[in-house]
PDB file of C-alpha atoms in Angstrom:
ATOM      1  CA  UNK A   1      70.973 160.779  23.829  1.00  0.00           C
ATOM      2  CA  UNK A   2      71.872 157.325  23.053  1.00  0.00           C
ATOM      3  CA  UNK A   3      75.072 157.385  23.709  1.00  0.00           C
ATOM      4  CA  UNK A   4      74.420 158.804  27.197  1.00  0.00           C
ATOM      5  CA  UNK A   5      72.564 155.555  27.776  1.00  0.00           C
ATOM      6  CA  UNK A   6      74.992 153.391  26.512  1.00  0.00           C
ATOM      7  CA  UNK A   7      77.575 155.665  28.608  1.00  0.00           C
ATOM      8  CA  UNK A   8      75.801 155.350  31.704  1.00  0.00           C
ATOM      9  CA  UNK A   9      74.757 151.610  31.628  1.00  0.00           C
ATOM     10  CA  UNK A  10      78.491 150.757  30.759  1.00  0.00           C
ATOM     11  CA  UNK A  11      79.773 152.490  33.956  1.00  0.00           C
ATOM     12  CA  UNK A  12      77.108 150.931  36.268  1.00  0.00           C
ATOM     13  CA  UNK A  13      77.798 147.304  34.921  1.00  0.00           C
ATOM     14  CA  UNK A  14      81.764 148.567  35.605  1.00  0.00           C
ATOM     15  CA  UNK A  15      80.871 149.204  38.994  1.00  0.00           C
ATOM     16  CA  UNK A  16      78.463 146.585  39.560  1.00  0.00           C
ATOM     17  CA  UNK A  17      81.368 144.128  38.629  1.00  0.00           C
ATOM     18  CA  UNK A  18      84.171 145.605  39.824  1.00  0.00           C
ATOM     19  CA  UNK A  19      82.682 146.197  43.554  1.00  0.00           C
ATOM     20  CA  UNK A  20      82.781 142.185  44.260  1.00  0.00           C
ATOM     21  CA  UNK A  21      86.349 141.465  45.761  1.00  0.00           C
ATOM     22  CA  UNK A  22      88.100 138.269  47.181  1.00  0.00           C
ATOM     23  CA  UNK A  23      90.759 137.813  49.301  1.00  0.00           C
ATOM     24  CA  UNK A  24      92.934 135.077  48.769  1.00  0.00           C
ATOM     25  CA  UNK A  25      95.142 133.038  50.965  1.00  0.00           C
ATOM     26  CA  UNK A  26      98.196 130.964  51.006  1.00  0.00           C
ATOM     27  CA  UNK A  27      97.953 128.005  53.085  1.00  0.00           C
ATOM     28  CA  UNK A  28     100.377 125.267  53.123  1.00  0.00           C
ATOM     29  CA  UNK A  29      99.271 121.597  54.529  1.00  0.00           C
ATOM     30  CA  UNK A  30     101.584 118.792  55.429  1.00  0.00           C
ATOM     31  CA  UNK A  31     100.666 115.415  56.630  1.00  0.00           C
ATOM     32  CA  UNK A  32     100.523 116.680  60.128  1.00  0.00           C
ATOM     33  CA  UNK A  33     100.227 120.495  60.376  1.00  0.00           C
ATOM     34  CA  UNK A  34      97.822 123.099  58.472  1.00  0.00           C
ATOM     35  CA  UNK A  35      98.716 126.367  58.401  1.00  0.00           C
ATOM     36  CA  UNK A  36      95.790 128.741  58.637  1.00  0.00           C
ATOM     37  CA  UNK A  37      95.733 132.228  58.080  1.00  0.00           C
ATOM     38  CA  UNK A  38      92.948 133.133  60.185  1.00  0.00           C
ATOM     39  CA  UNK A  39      90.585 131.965  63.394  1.00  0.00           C
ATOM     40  CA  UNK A  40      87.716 133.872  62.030  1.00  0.00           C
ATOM     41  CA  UNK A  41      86.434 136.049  58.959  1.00  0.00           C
ATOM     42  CA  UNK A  42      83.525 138.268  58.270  1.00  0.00           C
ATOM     43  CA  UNK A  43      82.709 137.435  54.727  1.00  0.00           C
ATOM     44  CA  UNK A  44      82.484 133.870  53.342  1.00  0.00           C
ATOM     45  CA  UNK A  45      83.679 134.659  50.429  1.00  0.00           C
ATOM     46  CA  UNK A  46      87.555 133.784  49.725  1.00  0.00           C
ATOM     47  CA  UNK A  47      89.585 132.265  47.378  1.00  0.00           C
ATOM     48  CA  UNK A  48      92.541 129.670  49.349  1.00  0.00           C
ATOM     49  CA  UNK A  49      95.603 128.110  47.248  1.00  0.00           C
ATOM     50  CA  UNK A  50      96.308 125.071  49.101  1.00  0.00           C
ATOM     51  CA  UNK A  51     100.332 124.376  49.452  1.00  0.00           C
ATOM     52  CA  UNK A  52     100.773 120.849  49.862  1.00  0.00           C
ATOM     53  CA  UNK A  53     104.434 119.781  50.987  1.00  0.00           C
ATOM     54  CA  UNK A  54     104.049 116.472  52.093  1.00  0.00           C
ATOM     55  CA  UNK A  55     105.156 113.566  49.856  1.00  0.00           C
ATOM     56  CA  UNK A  56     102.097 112.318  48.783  1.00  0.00           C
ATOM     57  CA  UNK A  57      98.720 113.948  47.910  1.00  0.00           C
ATOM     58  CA  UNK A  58      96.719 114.986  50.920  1.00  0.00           C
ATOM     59  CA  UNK A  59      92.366 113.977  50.832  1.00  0.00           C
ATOM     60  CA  UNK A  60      91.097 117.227  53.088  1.00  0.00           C
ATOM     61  CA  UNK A  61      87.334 117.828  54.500  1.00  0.00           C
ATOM     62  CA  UNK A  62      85.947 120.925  55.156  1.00  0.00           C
ATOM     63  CA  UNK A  63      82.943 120.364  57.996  1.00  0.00           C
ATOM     64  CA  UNK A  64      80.548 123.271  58.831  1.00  0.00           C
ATOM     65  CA  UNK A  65      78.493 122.712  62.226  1.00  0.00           C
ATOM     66  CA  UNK A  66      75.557 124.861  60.797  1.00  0.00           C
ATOM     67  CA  UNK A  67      75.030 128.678  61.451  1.00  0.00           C
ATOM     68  CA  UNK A  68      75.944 128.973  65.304  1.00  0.00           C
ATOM     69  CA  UNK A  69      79.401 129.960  66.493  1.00  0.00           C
ATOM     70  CA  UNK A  70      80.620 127.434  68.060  1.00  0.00           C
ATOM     71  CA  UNK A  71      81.857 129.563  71.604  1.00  0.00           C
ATOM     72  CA  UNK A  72      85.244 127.766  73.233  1.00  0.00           C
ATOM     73  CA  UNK A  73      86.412 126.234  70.110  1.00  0.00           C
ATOM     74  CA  UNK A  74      90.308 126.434  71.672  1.00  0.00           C
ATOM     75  CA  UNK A  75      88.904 124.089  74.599  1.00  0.00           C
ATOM     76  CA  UNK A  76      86.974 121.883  72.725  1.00  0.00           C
ATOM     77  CA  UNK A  77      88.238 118.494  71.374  1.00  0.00           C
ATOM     78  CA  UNK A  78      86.845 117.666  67.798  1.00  0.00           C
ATOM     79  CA  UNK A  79      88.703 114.611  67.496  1.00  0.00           C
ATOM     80  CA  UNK A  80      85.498 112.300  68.287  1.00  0.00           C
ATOM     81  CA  UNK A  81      83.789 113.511  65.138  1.00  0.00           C
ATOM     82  CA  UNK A  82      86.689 113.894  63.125  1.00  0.00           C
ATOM     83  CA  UNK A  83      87.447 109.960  63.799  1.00  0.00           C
ATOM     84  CA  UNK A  84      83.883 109.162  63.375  1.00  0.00           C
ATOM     85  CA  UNK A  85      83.449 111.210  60.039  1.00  0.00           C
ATOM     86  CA  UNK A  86      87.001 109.153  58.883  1.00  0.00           C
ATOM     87  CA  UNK A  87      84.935 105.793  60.025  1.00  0.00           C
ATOM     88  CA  UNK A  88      82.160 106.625  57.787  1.00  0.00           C
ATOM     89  CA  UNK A  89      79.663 107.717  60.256  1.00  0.00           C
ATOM     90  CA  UNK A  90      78.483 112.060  59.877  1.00  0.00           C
ATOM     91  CA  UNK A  91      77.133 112.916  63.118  1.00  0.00           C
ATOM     92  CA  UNK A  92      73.610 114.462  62.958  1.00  0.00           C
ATOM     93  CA  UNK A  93      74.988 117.702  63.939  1.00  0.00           C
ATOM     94  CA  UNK A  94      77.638 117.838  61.140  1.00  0.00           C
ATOM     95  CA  UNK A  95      77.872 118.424  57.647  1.00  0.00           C
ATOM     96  CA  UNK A  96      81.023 117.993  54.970  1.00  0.00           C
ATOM     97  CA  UNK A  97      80.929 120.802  52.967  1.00  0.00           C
ATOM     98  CA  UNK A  98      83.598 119.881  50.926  1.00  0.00           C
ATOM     99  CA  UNK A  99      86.411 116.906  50.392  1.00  0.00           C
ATOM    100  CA  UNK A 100      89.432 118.321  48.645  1.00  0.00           C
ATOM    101  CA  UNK A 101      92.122 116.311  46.901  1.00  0.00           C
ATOM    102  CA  UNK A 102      95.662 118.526  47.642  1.00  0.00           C
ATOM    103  CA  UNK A 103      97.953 117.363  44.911  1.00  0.00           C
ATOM    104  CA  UNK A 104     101.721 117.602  45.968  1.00  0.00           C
ATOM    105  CA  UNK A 105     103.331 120.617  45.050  1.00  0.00           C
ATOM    106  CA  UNK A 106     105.938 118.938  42.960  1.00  0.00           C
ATOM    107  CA  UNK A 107     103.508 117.826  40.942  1.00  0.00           C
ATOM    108  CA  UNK A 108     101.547 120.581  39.956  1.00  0.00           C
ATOM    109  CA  UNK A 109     102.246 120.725  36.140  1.00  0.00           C
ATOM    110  CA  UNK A 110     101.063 124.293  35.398  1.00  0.00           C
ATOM    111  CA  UNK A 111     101.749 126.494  38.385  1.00  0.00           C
ATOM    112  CA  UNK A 112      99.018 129.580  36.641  1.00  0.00           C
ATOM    113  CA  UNK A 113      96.382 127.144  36.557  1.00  0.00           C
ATOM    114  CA  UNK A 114      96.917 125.434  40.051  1.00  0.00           C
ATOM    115  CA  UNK A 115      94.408 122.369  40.885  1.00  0.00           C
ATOM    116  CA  UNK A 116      94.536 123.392  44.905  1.00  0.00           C
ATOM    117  CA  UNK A 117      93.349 127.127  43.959  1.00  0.00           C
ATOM    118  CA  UNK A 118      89.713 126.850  45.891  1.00  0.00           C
ATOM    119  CA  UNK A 119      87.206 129.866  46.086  1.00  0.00           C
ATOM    120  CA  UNK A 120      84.902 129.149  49.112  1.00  0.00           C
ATOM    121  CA  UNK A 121      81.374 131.223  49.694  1.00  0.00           C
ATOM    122  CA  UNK A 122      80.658 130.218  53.116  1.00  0.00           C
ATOM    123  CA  UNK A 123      77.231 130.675  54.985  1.00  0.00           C
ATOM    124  CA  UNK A 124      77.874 131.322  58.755  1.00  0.00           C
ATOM    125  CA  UNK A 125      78.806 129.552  61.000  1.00  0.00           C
ATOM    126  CA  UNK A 126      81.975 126.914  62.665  1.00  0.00           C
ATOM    127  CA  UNK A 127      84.478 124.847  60.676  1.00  0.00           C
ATOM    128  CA  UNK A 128      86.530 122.196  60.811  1.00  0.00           C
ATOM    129  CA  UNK A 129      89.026 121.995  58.006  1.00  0.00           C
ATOM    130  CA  UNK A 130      91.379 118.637  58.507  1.00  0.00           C
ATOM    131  CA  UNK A 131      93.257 115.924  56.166  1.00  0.00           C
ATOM    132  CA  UNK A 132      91.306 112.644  56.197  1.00  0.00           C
ATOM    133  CA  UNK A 133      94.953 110.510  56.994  1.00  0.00           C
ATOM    134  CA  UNK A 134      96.662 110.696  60.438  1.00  0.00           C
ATOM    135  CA  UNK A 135      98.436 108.530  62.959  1.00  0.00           C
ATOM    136  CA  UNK A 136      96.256 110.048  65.846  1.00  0.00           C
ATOM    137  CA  UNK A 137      93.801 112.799  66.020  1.00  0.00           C
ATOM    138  CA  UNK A 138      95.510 116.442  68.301  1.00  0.00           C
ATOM    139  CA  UNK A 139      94.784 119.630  68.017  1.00  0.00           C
ATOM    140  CA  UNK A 140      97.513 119.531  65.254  1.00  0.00           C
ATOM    141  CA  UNK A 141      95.296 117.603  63.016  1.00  0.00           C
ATOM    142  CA  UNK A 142      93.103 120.311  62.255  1.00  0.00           C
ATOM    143  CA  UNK A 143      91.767 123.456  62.386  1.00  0.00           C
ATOM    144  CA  UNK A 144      88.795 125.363  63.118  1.00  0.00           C
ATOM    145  CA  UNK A 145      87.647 128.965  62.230  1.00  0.00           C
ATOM    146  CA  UNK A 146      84.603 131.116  62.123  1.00  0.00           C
ATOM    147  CA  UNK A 147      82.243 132.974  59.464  1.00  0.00           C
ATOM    148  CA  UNK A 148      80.655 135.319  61.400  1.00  0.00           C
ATOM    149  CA  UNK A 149      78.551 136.712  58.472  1.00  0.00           C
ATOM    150  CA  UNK A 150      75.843 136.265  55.572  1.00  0.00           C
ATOM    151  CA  UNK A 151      77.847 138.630  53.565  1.00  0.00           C
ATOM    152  CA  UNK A 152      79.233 135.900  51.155  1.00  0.00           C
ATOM    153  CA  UNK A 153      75.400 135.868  49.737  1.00  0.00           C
ATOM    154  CA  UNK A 154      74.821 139.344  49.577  1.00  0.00           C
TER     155      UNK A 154
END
């Protein structure tokens, strides 16, 4: 009877833990161009391995506008705020969710242990993901996607 117990418990922990998955994502940054994988996601939960290829190490911020979807985004010029946050002023409406150093690639000293691996749970909601350094602010400076769920907390 005991081992029955110990049978059963064992293969609902197994499940319990094994049921959780993450995607994860290559993305690979330069000085002047981010390359995304997606616009928008259900789940908030995802693991990114940032590729940096630029010469020196890249400072990124990850905004998050709070839990409405920001509609438009294409049309909409987040420049302003992106200066502003790089000036030292957060509008009210804004908050950085994370700053990022991306080492360069060429000097990542143990490739199975990479410092630019990041695993994000993300409420819902709009981002802005851009490097803190840039001669001028375009659409090429950063980019924005959606969380369209609360799954990453479920």
């Amino acid at each position: 009877m005991k081992k029955t117990f110990l049978l059963i418990g064992i293969l609902i922990i197994s499940i319990i833990s094994c049921s959780d998955t993450q995607t994860t994502y290559e993305v690979e940054i330069a000085a002047d161009e981010i390359n995304w994988p997606f616009e928008e996601i259900d789940n908030g939960k995802f693991n990114v391995l940032l590729r940096n290829s630029s010469i020196n190490d890249i400072r990124m911020l990850l905004l998050y506008f709070g839990q409405q979807i920001i509609l438009d985004k294409d049309q909409k010029d987040f420049c302003p705020i992106i200066e502003s946050v790089n000036s030292g002023t957060v509008p009210e409406e804004v908050t950085i969710f994370t700053q990022i150093n991306i080492i360069n690639e060429q000097n990542v000293q143990n490739k199975n242990d990479h410092p630019n691996f990041v695993s994000y749970s993300l409420p819902k909601g709009s981002y802005v993901f851009f490097a803190d350094k840039f001669d001028s602010c375009n659409k090429d400076s950063y980019i924005t996607f959606d969380v369209k769920t609360m799954d990453a907390f479920d």
